[in-house]
PDB file of C-alpha atoms in Angstrom:
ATOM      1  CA  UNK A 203      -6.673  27.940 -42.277  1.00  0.00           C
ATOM      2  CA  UNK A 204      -9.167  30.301 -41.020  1.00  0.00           C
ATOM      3  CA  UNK A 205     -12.007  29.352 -39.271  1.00  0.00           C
ATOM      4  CA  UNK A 206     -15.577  31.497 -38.824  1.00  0.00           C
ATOM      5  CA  UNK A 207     -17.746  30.083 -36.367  1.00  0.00           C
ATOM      6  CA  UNK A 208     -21.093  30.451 -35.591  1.00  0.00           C
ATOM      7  CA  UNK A 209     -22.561  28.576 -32.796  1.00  0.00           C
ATOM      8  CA  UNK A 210     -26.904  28.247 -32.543  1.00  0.00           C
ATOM      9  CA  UNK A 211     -28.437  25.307 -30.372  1.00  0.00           C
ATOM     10  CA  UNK A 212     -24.877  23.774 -28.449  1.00  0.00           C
ATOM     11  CA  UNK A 213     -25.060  24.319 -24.589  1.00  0.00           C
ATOM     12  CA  UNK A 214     -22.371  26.722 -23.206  1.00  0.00           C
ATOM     13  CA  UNK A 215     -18.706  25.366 -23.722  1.00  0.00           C
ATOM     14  CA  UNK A 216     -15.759  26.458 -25.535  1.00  0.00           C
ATOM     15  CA  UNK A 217     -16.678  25.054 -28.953  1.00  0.00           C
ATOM     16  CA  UNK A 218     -14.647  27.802 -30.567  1.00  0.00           C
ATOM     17  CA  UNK A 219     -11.288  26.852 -28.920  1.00  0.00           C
ATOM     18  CA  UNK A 220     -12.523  22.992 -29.920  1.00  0.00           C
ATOM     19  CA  UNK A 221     -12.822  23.915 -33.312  1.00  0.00           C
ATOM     20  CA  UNK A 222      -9.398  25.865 -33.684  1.00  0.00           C
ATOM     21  CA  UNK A 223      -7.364  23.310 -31.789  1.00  0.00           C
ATOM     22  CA  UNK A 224      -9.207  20.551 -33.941  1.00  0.00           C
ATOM     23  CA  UNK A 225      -8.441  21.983 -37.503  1.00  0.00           C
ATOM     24  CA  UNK A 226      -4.931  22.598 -36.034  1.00  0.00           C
ATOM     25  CA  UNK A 227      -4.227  19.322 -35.705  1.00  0.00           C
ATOM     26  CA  UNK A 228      -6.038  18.478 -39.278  1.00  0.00           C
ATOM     27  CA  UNK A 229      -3.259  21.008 -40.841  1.00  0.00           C
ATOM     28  CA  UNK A 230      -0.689  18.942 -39.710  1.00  0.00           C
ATOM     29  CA  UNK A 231      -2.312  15.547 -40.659  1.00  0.00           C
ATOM     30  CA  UNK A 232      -3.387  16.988 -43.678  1.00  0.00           C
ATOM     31  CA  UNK A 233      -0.888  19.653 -45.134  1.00  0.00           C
ATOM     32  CA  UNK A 234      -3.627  21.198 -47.942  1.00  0.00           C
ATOM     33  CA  UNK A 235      -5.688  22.093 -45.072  1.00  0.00           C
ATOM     34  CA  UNK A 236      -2.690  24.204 -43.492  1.00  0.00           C
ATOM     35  CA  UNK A 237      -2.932  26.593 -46.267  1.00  0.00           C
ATOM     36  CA  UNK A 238      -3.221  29.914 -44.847  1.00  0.00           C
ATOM     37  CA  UNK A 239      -5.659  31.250 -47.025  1.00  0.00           C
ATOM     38  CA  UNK A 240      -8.171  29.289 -46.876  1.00  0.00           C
ATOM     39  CA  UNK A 241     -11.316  29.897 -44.717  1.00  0.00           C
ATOM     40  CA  UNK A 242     -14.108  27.258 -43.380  1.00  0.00           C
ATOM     41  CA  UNK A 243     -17.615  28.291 -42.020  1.00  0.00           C
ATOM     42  CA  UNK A 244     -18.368  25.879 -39.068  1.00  0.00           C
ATOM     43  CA  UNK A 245     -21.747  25.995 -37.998  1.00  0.00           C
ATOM     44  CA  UNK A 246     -22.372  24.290 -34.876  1.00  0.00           C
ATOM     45  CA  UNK A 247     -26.404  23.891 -34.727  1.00  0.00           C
ATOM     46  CA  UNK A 248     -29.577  21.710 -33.898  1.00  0.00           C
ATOM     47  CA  UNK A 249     -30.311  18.763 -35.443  1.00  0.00           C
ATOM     48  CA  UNK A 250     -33.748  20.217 -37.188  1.00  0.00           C
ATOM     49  CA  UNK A 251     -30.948  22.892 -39.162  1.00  0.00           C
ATOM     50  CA  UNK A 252     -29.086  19.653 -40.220  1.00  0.00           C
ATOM     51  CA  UNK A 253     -31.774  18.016 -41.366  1.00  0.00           C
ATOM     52  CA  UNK A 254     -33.291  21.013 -43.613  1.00  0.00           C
ATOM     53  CA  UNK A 255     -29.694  21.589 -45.081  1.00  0.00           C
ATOM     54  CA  UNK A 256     -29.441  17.415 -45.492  1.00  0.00           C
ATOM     55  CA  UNK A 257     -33.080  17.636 -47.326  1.00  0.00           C
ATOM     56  CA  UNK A 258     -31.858  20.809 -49.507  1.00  0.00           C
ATOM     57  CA  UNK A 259     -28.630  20.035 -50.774  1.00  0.00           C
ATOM     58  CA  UNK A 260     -28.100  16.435 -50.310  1.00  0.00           C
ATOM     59  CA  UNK A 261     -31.772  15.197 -51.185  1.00  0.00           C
ATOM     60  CA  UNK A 262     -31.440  12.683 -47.823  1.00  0.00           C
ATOM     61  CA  UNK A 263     -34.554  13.843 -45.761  1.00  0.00           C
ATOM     62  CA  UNK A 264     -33.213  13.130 -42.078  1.00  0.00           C
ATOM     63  CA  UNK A 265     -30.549  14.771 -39.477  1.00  0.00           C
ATOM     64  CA  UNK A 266     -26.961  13.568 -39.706  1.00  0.00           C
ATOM     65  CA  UNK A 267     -24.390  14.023 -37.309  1.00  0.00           C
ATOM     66  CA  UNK A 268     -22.016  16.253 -39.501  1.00  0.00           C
ATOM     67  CA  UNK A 269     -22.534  17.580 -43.444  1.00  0.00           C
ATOM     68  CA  UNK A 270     -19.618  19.363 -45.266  1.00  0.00           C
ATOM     69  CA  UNK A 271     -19.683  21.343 -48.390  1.00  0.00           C
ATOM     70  CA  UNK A 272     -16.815  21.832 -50.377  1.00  0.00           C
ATOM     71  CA  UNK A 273     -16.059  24.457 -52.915  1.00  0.00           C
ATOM     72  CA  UNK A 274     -13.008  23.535 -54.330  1.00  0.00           C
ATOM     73  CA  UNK A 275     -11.938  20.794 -55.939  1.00  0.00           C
ATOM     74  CA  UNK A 276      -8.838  18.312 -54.507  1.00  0.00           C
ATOM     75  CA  UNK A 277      -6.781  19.595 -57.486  1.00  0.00           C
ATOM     76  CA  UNK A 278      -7.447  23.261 -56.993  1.00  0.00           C
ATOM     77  CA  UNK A 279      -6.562  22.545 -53.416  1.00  0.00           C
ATOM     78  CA  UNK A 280      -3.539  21.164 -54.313  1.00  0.00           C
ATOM     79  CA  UNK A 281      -2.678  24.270 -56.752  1.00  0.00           C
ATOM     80  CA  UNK A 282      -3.604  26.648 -54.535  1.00  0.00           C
ATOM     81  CA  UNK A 283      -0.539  28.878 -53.558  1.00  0.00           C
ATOM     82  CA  UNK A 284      -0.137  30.253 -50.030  1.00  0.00           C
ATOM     83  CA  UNK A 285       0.365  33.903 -51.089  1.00  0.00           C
ATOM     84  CA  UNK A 286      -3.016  35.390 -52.373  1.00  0.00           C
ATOM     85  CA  UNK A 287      -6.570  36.437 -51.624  1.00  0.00           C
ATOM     86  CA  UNK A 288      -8.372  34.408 -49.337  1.00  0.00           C
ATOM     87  CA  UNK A 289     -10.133  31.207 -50.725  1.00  0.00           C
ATOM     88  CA  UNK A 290     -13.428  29.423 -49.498  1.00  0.00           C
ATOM     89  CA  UNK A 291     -12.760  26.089 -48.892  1.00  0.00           C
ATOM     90  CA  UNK A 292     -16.212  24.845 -47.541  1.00  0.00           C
ATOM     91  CA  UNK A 293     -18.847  25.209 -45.569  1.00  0.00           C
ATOM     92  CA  UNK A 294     -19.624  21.952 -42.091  1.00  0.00           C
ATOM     93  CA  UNK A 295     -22.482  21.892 -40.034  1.00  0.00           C
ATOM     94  CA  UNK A 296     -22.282  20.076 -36.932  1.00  0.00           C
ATOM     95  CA  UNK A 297     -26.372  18.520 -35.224  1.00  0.00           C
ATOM     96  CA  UNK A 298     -25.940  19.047 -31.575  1.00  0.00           C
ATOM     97  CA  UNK A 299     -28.579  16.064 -30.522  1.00  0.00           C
ATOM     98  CA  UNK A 300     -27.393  13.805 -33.005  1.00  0.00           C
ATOM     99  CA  UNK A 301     -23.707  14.594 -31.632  1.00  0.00           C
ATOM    100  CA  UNK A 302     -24.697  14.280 -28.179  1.00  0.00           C
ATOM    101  CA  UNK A 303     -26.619  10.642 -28.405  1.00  0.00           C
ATOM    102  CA  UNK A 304     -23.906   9.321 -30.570  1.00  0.00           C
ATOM    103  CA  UNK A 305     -21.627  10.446 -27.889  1.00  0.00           C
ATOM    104  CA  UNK A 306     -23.349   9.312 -24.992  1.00  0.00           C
ATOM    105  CA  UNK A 307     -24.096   5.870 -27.190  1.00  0.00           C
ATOM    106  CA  UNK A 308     -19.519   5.735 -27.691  1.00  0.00           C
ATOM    107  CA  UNK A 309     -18.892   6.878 -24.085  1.00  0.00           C
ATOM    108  CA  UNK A 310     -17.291   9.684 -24.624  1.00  0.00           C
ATOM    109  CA  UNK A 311     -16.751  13.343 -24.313  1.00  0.00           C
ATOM    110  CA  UNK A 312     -19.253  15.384 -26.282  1.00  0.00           C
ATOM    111  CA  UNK A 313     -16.097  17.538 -26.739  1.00  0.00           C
ATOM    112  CA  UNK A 314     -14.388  14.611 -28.232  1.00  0.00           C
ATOM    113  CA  UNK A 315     -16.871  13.639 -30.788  1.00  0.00           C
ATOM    114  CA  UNK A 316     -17.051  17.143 -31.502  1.00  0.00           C
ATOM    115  CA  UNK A 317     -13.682  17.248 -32.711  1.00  0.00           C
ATOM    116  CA  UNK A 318     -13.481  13.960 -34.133  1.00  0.00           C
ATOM    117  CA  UNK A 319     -16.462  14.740 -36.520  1.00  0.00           C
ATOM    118  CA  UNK A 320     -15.021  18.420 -37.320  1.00  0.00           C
ATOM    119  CA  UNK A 321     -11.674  16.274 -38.641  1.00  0.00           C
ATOM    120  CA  UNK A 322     -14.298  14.701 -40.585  1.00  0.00           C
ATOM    121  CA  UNK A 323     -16.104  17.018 -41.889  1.00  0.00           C
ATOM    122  CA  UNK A 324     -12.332  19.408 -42.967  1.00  0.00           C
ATOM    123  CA  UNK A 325     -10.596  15.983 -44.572  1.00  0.00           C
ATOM    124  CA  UNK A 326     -14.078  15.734 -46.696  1.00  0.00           C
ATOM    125  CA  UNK A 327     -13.494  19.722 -47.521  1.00  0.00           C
ATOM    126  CA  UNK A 328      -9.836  18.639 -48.518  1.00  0.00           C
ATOM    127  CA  UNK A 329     -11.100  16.050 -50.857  1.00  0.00           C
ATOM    128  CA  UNK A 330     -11.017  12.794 -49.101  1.00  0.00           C
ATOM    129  CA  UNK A 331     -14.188  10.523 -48.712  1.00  0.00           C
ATOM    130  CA  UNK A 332     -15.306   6.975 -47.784  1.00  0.00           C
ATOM    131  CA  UNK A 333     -18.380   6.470 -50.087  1.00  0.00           C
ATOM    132  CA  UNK A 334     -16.870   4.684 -53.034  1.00  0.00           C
ATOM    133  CA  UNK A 335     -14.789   1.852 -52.041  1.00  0.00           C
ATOM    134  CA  UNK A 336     -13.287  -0.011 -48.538  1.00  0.00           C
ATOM    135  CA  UNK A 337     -10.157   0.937 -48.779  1.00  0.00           C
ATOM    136  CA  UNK A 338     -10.819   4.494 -49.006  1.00  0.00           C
ATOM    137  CA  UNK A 339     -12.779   4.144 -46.339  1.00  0.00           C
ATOM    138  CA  UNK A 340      -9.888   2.920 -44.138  1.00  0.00           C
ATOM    139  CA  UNK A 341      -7.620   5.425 -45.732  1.00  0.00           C
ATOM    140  CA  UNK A 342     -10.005   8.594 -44.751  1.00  0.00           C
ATOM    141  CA  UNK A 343      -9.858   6.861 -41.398  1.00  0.00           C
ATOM    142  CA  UNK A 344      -6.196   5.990 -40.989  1.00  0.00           C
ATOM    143  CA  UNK A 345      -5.960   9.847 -41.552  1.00  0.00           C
ATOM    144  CA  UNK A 346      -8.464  10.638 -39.057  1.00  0.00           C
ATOM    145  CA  UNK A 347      -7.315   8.700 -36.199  1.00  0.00           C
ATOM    146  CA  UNK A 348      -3.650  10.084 -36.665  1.00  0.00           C
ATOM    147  CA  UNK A 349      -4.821  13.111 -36.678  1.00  0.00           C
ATOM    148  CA  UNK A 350      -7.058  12.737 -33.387  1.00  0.00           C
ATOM    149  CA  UNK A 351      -4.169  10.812 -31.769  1.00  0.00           C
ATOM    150  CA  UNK A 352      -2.319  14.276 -31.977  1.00  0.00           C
ATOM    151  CA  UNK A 353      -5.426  15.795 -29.803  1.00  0.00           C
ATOM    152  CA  UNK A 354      -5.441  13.000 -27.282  1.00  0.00           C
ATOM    153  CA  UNK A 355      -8.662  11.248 -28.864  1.00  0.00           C
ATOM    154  CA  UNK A 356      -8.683   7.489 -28.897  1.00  0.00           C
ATOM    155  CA  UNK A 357      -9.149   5.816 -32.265  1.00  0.00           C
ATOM    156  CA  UNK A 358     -13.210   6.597 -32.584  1.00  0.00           C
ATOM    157  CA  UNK A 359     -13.167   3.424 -35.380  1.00  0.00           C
ATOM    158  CA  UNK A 360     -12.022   0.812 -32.774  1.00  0.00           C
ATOM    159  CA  UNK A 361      -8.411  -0.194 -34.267  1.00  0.00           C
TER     160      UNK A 361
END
């Protein structure tokens, strides 16, 4: 997977590296994201940009820590050969002061909550969600947490 990045309101760091090292790991947890034609804008931003694009596209007028966008379908996902044009997969947006307080609220790394809520926001591009039931809620976490293991990040859910 390809990644564009555009970084607007995050203090100096290497968000970029972050971000590539991050969706490597979600390629290997998550073998449609691995597809190498697929490309993801990550927008790492301010929490007042979250909130407009949460107000605008998801009718839910506050900030949130991380909002995805996907343009293509599970199934088209899983069709999707590896040989071809490129293909958008989605769109994430990352709230740097939400991100921050939640992080200093876990104890951890801003780094680390970085990445554990850019695995978030790619397994929600690749179809997977925790909305309609429990237990996929503990699947799309089960998922996550192997997959952060495989950075080094502790289980953010507690298990």
């Amino acid at each position: 997977m390809q990644l564009d990045i555009d970084i607007e309101d995050w203090p100096a760091g290497d968000w970029e590296a972050l971000a590539i090292r991050a969706a490597g790991a979600a390629g290997e947890g998550e073998p449609l994201l691995a597809n190498p034609r697929l490309i993801v804008s990550l927008l790492f931003t301010s929490d007042a940009e979250v909130h407009t694009l949460n107000r605008e596209w998801r009718q839910r007028d506050k900030p949130t820590n991380v909002l995805s966008f996907p343009m293509l379908e599970r199934a088209e996902l899983e069709g999707l050969a590896p040989d071809g044009p490129p293909e958008m997969l989605g769109d994430i947006a990352l709230a740097y002061e939400t991100c921050a307080r939640e992080a200093a609220e876990k104890g951890i790394t801003l780094e680390a909550h970085a990445a554990h809520l850019i695995v978030h926001g790619l397994l929600h591009l690749a179809g997977h969600d925790h909305v309609d039931s429990d237990q996929q809620a503990e699947a799309m976490e089960a998922l996550e947490t192997r997959i952060l293991a495989k950075l080094g990040i502790a289980d953010p859910y507690g298990g």
